[in-house]
XYZ file of C-alpha atoms in Angstrom:
526
model
C -54.523 81.548 -1.744
C -57.906 81.706 -0.078
C -56.354 80.719 3.236
C -53.743 83.481 3.001
C -56.260 86.204 2.166
C -58.572 85.145 4.922
C -55.850 85.454 7.539
C -54.531 88.739 6.172
C -57.960 90.339 6.423
C -58.545 89.009 9.906
C -54.966 89.506 11.124
C -55.465 91.755 14.139
C -58.602 90.119 15.428
C -57.438 86.565 14.699
C -53.936 86.840 16.165
C -55.203 88.704 19.222
C -57.980 86.177 19.820
C -55.653 83.173 19.623
C -52.956 84.666 21.844
C -55.470 85.940 24.401
C -56.644 82.346 24.785
C -53.038 81.349 25.405
C -52.702 84.110 28.025
C -55.669 82.503 29.776
C -53.324 79.696 30.847
C -51.452 82.179 33.031
C -54.314 81.787 35.513
C -52.521 78.685 36.829
C -49.727 80.966 38.145
C -51.265 84.355 38.863
C -48.732 85.231 41.579
C -45.772 84.425 39.349
C -47.375 86.390 36.512
C -47.854 89.472 38.701
C -44.314 89.162 40.066
C -42.961 88.949 36.505
C -44.610 92.272 35.687
C -43.212 93.780 38.895
C -39.754 92.718 37.713
C -40.537 94.188 34.300
C -41.514 97.526 35.846
C -38.310 97.521 37.936
C -36.198 96.816 34.858
C -37.812 99.717 33.007
C -37.390 102.079 35.983
C -33.685 101.333 36.460
C -33.181 101.490 32.698
C -34.496 105.066 32.735
C -32.301 106.048 35.721
C -28.933 105.251 34.123
C -28.915 108.065 31.488
C -30.111 110.529 34.151
C -27.122 109.637 36.335
C -24.798 110.173 33.334
C -26.434 113.574 32.704
C -25.747 114.645 36.271
C -22.134 113.449 36.027
C -21.581 115.672 32.990
C -23.599 118.705 34.089
C -22.815 118.772 37.819
C -19.553 116.886 38.055
C -17.556 117.687 34.931
C -19.024 121.064 33.894
C -18.860 122.517 37.427
C -15.729 120.658 38.536
C -17.649 119.044 41.398
C -15.085 116.475 42.505
C -17.133 115.145 45.398
C -19.979 114.290 43.020
C -17.526 112.724 40.534
C -16.284 110.436 43.310
C -19.859 109.539 44.294
C -21.121 109.052 40.713
C -19.404 105.673 40.007
C -21.004 104.198 43.105
C -24.413 105.442 41.952
C -23.902 103.894 38.507
C -22.812 100.586 40.093
C -25.888 100.547 42.358
C -28.210 101.312 39.442
C -26.524 98.572 37.383
C -26.927 96.062 40.221
C -30.596 96.950 40.573
C -31.105 96.670 36.815
C -29.318 93.297 36.731
C -31.391 91.945 39.607
C -34.692 92.886 38.006
C -33.558 91.571 34.602
C -32.641 88.228 36.201
C -36.036 87.989 37.902
C -37.821 88.879 34.675
C -35.852 86.277 32.667
C -36.351 83.489 35.224
C -40.062 84.138 35.689
C -40.533 84.309 31.904
C -39.003 80.840 31.620
C -41.036 79.552 34.576
C -44.325 80.848 33.170
C -43.614 79.584 29.656
C -42.821 76.064 30.849
C -45.939 76.017 33.034
C -48.197 77.199 30.195
C -46.668 74.645 27.802
C -47.184 71.857 30.355
C -50.877 72.668 30.795
C -51.467 72.987 27.039
C -49.809 69.615 26.426
C -51.894 68.060 29.202
C -55.089 69.489 27.696
C -54.111 68.274 24.222
C -53.395 64.774 25.494
C -56.624 64.628 27.487
C -58.634 65.906 24.492
C -57.125 63.348 22.129
C -57.808 60.594 24.671
C -61.493 61.562 24.770
C -61.963 61.607 21.015
C -63.737 58.830 19.127
C -62.139 56.606 16.522
C -63.600 58.908 13.855
C -61.386 61.767 15.073
C -58.241 59.661 14.702
C -59.455 58.425 11.321
C -59.501 62.049 10.114
C -56.220 63.201 11.674
C -52.806 61.825 10.844
C -50.684 60.739 13.793
C -47.684 62.799 12.699
C -49.823 65.927 12.361
C -51.201 65.498 15.882
C -47.665 64.957 17.204
C -46.528 68.129 15.433
C -49.237 70.160 17.139
C -48.349 68.732 20.554
C -44.611 69.385 20.093
C -43.640 71.978 17.459
C -46.712 74.202 17.871
C -46.666 74.097 21.673
C -42.957 74.953 21.597
C -43.673 78.042 19.459
C -46.255 79.155 22.017
C -43.813 78.491 24.865
C -41.074 80.580 23.243
C -43.458 83.497 22.814
C -44.572 83.345 26.458
C -40.935 83.173 27.579
C -39.520 86.010 25.476
C -42.178 87.761 23.446
C -45.012 88.420 25.874
C -42.947 90.130 28.593
C -40.601 91.789 26.099
C -43.468 93.411 24.176
C -44.868 94.792 27.410
C -41.397 95.896 28.515
C -40.862 97.769 25.234
C -44.190 99.571 25.649
C -43.502 100.518 29.292
C -39.949 101.608 28.501
C -41.152 103.710 25.569
C -43.771 105.508 27.672
C -41.455 106.225 30.625
C -38.619 107.288 28.334
C -40.960 109.576 26.374
C -41.988 111.354 29.581
C -38.379 111.790 30.758
C -37.038 112.911 27.344
C -39.791 115.481 26.842
C -39.058 116.898 30.292
C -35.340 117.130 29.451
C -35.989 118.983 26.174
C -39.253 118.836 24.280
C -37.636 119.528 20.885
C -35.087 116.712 21.166
C -37.833 114.525 22.569
C -40.052 115.105 19.537
C -37.231 114.199 17.152
C -36.635 110.921 19.001
C -40.299 110.077 19.450
C -41.129 110.800 15.803
C -38.674 108.161 14.550
C -39.660 105.392 16.970
C -43.348 105.116 15.947
C -42.206 104.802 12.311
C -40.094 101.817 13.325
C -43.002 100.305 15.252
C -45.432 100.842 12.358
C -43.026 99.127 9.978
C -42.722 96.183 12.362
C -46.510 95.873 12.595
C -46.886 95.946 8.807
C -44.287 93.189 8.405
C -45.912 90.993 11.071
C -49.212 91.285 9.220
C -47.574 89.820 6.113
C -45.805 87.122 8.104
C -48.755 85.499 9.891
C -50.175 83.582 6.894
C -46.653 82.554 5.934
C -45.919 81.159 9.381
C -49.272 79.348 9.398
C -48.237 77.614 6.172
C -44.878 76.740 7.752
C -46.608 75.164 10.759
C -48.932 73.186 8.485
C -45.993 72.051 6.355
C -44.187 70.884 9.483
C -47.265 68.812 10.342
C -47.120 67.137 6.915
C -43.366 66.663 7.311
C -43.817 64.970 10.688
C -46.558 62.697 9.300
C -44.308 61.508 6.455
C -41.471 60.882 8.911
C -43.716 59.010 11.367
C -45.232 56.800 8.673
C -41.800 55.989 7.258
C -40.413 54.974 10.648
C -43.447 52.858 11.615
C -43.672 51.276 8.155
C -39.927 50.716 7.783
C -40.309 46.956 7.228
C -42.892 47.433 4.480
C -40.684 49.994 2.757
C -37.709 47.605 2.801
C -39.817 44.649 1.669
C -41.015 46.516 -1.452
C -37.614 48.166 -2.082
C -39.199 51.630 -2.069
C -36.500 53.466 -0.104
C -35.849 55.905 -2.978
C -39.549 56.629 -3.441
C -40.036 57.295 0.280
C -36.890 59.439 0.330
C -38.319 61.532 -2.524
C -41.597 61.959 -0.592
C -39.653 62.946 2.538
C -37.481 65.415 0.605
C -40.571 67.053 -0.901
C -42.165 67.625 2.508
C -38.826 68.749 3.937
C -38.314 71.171 1.029
C -41.781 72.685 1.563
C -40.839 73.572 5.153
C -37.598 75.132 3.909
C -39.194 77.186 1.106
C -41.975 78.641 3.279
C -39.569 79.326 6.170
C -37.153 81.129 3.843
C -39.994 83.239 2.427
C -40.918 84.374 5.939
C -37.330 84.934 7.025
C -36.516 86.891 3.852
C -39.141 89.466 4.856
C -37.785 89.568 8.425
C -34.170 89.862 7.226
C -34.981 92.909 5.076
C -36.952 94.501 7.876
C -34.151 94.583 10.488
C -31.620 96.735 8.552
C -34.427 99.046 7.408
C -35.401 99.744 11.027
C -31.722 100.212 11.939
C -31.461 102.828 9.168
C -34.503 104.695 10.510
C -32.950 104.765 13.994
C -29.636 106.007 12.599
C -31.495 108.815 10.832
C -32.880 109.797 14.238
C -29.323 109.791 15.645
C -28.119 112.137 12.881
C -31.016 114.526 13.533
C -30.386 114.474 17.299
C -26.658 115.167 16.902
C -27.230 117.957 14.380
C -29.998 119.817 16.160
C -28.816 118.932 19.667
C -25.259 120.053 18.908
C -26.612 123.407 17.692
C -28.592 123.786 20.946
C -25.567 122.940 23.107
C -23.377 125.485 21.246
C -26.007 128.177 21.788
C -26.517 127.032 25.408
C -30.174 126.195 24.849
C -29.652 122.745 26.366
C -26.874 121.224 28.473
C -24.370 118.756 27.094
C -25.485 116.276 29.729
C -29.087 116.492 28.512
C -27.997 115.807 24.907
C -25.891 112.831 25.986
C -28.827 111.507 28.051
C -31.186 111.776 25.062
C -28.641 109.909 22.910
C -28.388 107.274 25.653
C -32.155 106.914 25.650
C -32.077 106.471 21.877
C -29.508 103.709 22.334
C -31.441 102.043 25.168
C -34.658 102.182 23.128
C -33.001 101.047 19.895
C -32.700 97.368 20.841
C -36.270 96.982 22.206
C -37.817 98.927 19.327
C -35.762 97.092 16.697
C -36.793 93.823 18.345
C -40.471 94.707 17.809
C -40.210 93.112 14.392
C -38.837 89.899 15.883
C -41.344 90.010 18.742
C -44.297 90.547 16.421
C -42.878 87.757 14.294
C -42.966 85.539 17.411
C -46.481 86.844 18.097
C -47.688 85.795 14.650
C -45.973 82.407 14.821
C -47.482 81.825 18.253
C -50.918 82.844 16.949
C -50.592 80.435 14.007
C -49.491 77.655 16.360
C -52.233 78.488 18.867
C -54.822 78.228 16.108
C -53.634 74.707 15.258
C -53.598 73.716 18.935
C -57.064 75.112 19.662
C -58.471 73.359 16.586
C -57.780 70.130 18.502
C -58.893 71.435 21.899
C -62.153 72.767 20.405
C -62.902 69.618 18.399
C -66.262 68.154 19.367
C -66.155 64.445 20.091
C -68.852 62.475 18.298
C -69.006 59.982 21.165
C -69.572 61.327 24.674
C -71.572 60.625 27.801
C -75.198 61.748 27.748
C -76.091 64.362 30.416
C -78.089 61.770 32.392
C -75.856 58.767 31.648
C -75.974 55.992 34.252
C -73.409 53.451 35.379
C -73.760 50.041 33.730
C -73.828 47.543 36.604
C -74.826 43.930 37.282
C -74.462 43.024 33.614
C -75.892 39.723 32.461
C -74.665 40.206 28.890
C -77.809 40.242 26.732
C -76.741 42.172 23.601
C -79.158 43.368 20.927
C -78.689 45.298 17.675
C -82.094 46.701 16.749
C -82.384 48.054 13.200
C -78.841 49.416 13.304
C -77.472 51.473 10.419
C -74.105 53.185 10.312
C -71.850 55.169 8.005
C -68.536 56.906 8.585
C -70.162 59.590 6.458
C -73.814 59.827 7.660
C -74.892 60.476 4.084
C -73.341 57.205 2.914
C -74.293 54.364 5.301
C -72.351 51.118 4.992
C -74.525 49.096 7.395
C -78.275 48.845 6.850
C -80.883 47.580 9.325
C -78.658 45.159 11.276
C -80.517 42.982 13.819
C -78.638 40.723 16.260
C -79.904 39.088 19.446
C -77.095 37.551 21.537
C -78.262 35.897 24.738
C -76.011 35.684 27.820
C -73.521 32.843 27.371
C -74.287 32.549 23.669
C -71.570 32.570 21.002
C -72.409 34.632 17.900
C -70.247 34.484 14.759
C -70.303 37.155 12.061
C -69.425 35.771 8.648
C -68.897 37.674 5.434
C -66.335 38.716 2.829
C -63.577 41.198 3.585
C -64.939 44.752 3.787
C -68.516 43.678 4.514
C -68.573 45.552 7.856
C -67.899 42.812 10.410
C -65.293 44.848 12.318
C -67.453 47.966 12.132
C -70.358 46.105 13.777
C -68.149 44.984 16.678
C -66.919 48.565 17.251
C -70.458 49.902 17.666
C -71.054 47.937 20.869
C -68.293 49.607 22.988
C -69.147 52.934 21.272
C -65.925 53.438 19.396
C -68.441 54.844 16.914
C -72.112 55.702 17.448
C -74.874 54.252 15.278
C -76.531 56.633 12.829
C -79.879 54.816 13.102
C -81.418 52.186 15.382
C -79.872 51.276 18.706
C -77.525 48.856 20.471
C -78.549 47.604 23.911
C -77.034 45.599 26.759
C -79.621 44.048 29.074
C -82.213 46.345 27.517
C -80.234 49.560 28.143
C -79.207 51.660 25.150
C -75.414 51.905 25.232
C -75.752 55.667 24.637
C -77.605 55.993 27.957
C -74.786 54.566 30.091
C -71.361 56.019 30.843
C -68.647 55.126 28.362
C -66.240 54.062 31.127
C -68.690 51.580 32.695
C -69.683 50.274 29.248
C -66.129 49.497 28.195
C -65.319 47.888 31.530
C -68.002 45.322 30.752
C -67.187 44.881 27.051
C -63.813 43.360 26.228
C -62.599 43.554 22.630
C -59.575 42.009 20.959
C -58.899 43.807 17.702
C -57.670 42.122 14.538
C -54.418 44.103 14.623
C -53.409 44.088 18.306
C -51.245 46.901 19.637
C -48.529 46.154 22.194
C -46.564 48.714 24.187
C -42.801 48.987 24.698
C -42.977 47.166 28.019
C -42.470 43.736 29.524
C -44.761 40.820 28.700
C -46.192 41.104 32.219
C -46.782 44.844 31.743
C -48.577 44.317 28.427
C -50.875 41.588 29.741
C -51.636 43.523 32.951
C -52.177 46.813 31.065
C -55.887 47.027 31.893
C -55.402 45.754 35.474
C -52.076 47.179 36.740
C -52.649 45.642 40.195
C -52.891 42.095 38.803
C -50.679 39.519 40.500
C -48.250 37.306 38.629
C -50.520 34.327 39.291
C -53.465 36.099 37.612
C -51.299 37.045 34.618
C -50.065 33.459 34.284
C -53.650 32.156 34.439
C -54.849 34.260 31.491
C -51.624 33.556 29.578
C -52.346 29.834 29.935
C -55.909 30.391 28.746
C -54.526 32.199 25.681
C -52.058 29.330 25.122
C -49.103 31.683 25.567
C -47.580 30.540 28.852
C -45.377 27.758 27.422
C -43.811 30.135 24.899
C -43.170 32.774 27.593
C -41.348 30.255 29.784
C -38.857 29.600 26.959
C -37.750 33.258 27.014
C -34.655 34.270 29.044
C -36.563 36.596 31.405
C -39.944 34.827 31.208
C -42.695 37.354 32.025
C -40.120 40.130 32.519
C -38.956 39.856 28.910
C -39.080 43.223 27.170
C -41.367 43.544 24.147
C -40.124 45.872 21.383
C -42.126 48.779 19.989
C -45.559 47.583 18.810
C -44.472 44.027 19.669
C -42.053 43.742 16.731
C -40.043 41.054 18.535
C -43.060 38.707 18.527
C -44.828 36.866 15.740
C -48.322 37.854 14.621
C -49.880 34.894 16.448
C -47.993 35.659 19.653
C -49.137 39.276 19.573
C -52.751 38.170 19.090
C -52.563 35.696 21.971
C -51.045 38.362 24.235
C -53.910 40.709 23.324
C -56.398 37.933 24.144
C -54.745 37.375 27.535
C -54.806 41.128 28.225
C -58.559 41.261 27.551
C -59.320 38.084 29.518
C -57.657 39.619 32.580
C -60.429 42.247 32.595
C -62.981 39.422 32.932
C -65.576 41.288 30.828
C -69.218 40.205 30.706
C -69.216 40.556 26.912
C -66.211 39.433 24.882
C -65.634 40.429 21.259
C -62.966 38.718 19.164
C -62.505 40.686 15.950
C -60.741 38.029 13.877
C -58.376 37.909 16.836
C -56.967 34.455 15.976
C -56.338 35.039 12.276
C -52.576 34.547 12.784
C -52.935 31.550 15.098
C -52.748 27.941 13.891
C -55.995 25.945 13.881
C -55.083 23.682 16.822
C -54.164 26.609 19.093
C -57.280 28.494 18.003
C -59.410 25.497 18.947
C -57.720 25.237 22.367
C -58.224 28.968 23.023
C -61.919 28.768 22.136
């Protein structure tokens, strides 16, 4: 409830702020953006011309029996229609072009931001939720850029130009028409204000829904092993139902709004016919002028009625933009210092000096850790499960930063060197190795794409994996399934070891990396 109230109070400022940031991405295609608005202006201009041509046909051609003009009039209408169609095509194509370009740049920025983030960021954010922001939310923004942004501007331009023309035709008829249209617009604005918090909840629910789906797919084997298919289905149905309920609540408001605005426009039509008919009978206005005003009401009806839908798209885009910019604005806990230097000529002297660390700084889990590892020396960390062994190893390559003390390599604090150069010199094999959907060669050469087959074979032999690979049908070109599901736990660990050895790091960390390997093979690897 607090979330809803906060967004209702800050509707105008919040939605405008988020969407203005999205509009900032149009800077990548300024020429196309300007051309799109030229097309928009042309569409509005030709849209205003058509009723004027019809007025002249009635007043000059039919009323005065001007046969020459009646012969010429169809050609004028065809030319105006061709011009209108050409500008509408350009507007539609450029809207699509701009929307796809904006979406591409937002996705690139999201991916780059997530790549820069520390492990702590990914600890806090579920994978499915991040995927939802990069797909569903970006798609909502793209749809608004494609249809909503230009259409809102077009409606405004068309309204202004039509207002000028209608008032010049007859100011009384013009006032009747222009009194009804702002009422429709005000109603649309009021509805969009109610919809924004609802659509934000829908976007958040879709993030939860995606997370449940992603976890269920990745953990499919665990689910089957514990016979929990029904339980997981119930969890999935709950998340799925939440999306449905919130979406229906938003669409119920929109569904009621459309016929209400149609009724308001029909009331304007009745008033125009009644008063305009009286004027025509008493020759206070021409029949052509009345028909033109009715045509303008018709031409304005669709854009004005679509204001509700467009503002609905505006609010959905603002809600999606907020979720996207939450990621783009997230500060990374681990980053290069302003004067960070390259770590070069590494001998490999590693020291932990009074190191303390906690995932929550107020609750440290490591206290005053001191380690002195000389170059060439093997250091083993022993302790029960959950004692912090893995956490200690992740402080050296700065997956996390220490909360107290310091970690040094050859006397240099790891926070004073660039992250890229640090991690090039520190190789780490994690306890739960991750393999990509690629060949065995591609997985081993992941860190060194230019590695030759001979180099890959050499590290595979060192990891005691080569003999197994040669038994496979395609040897090193054998495809590894998602996350290495086609391999055993020991084979995945040995492939991860080979991948790290190919980097030839000066400091090597094995985080229980042979836990799934038999004792003889572990001895040979060491």
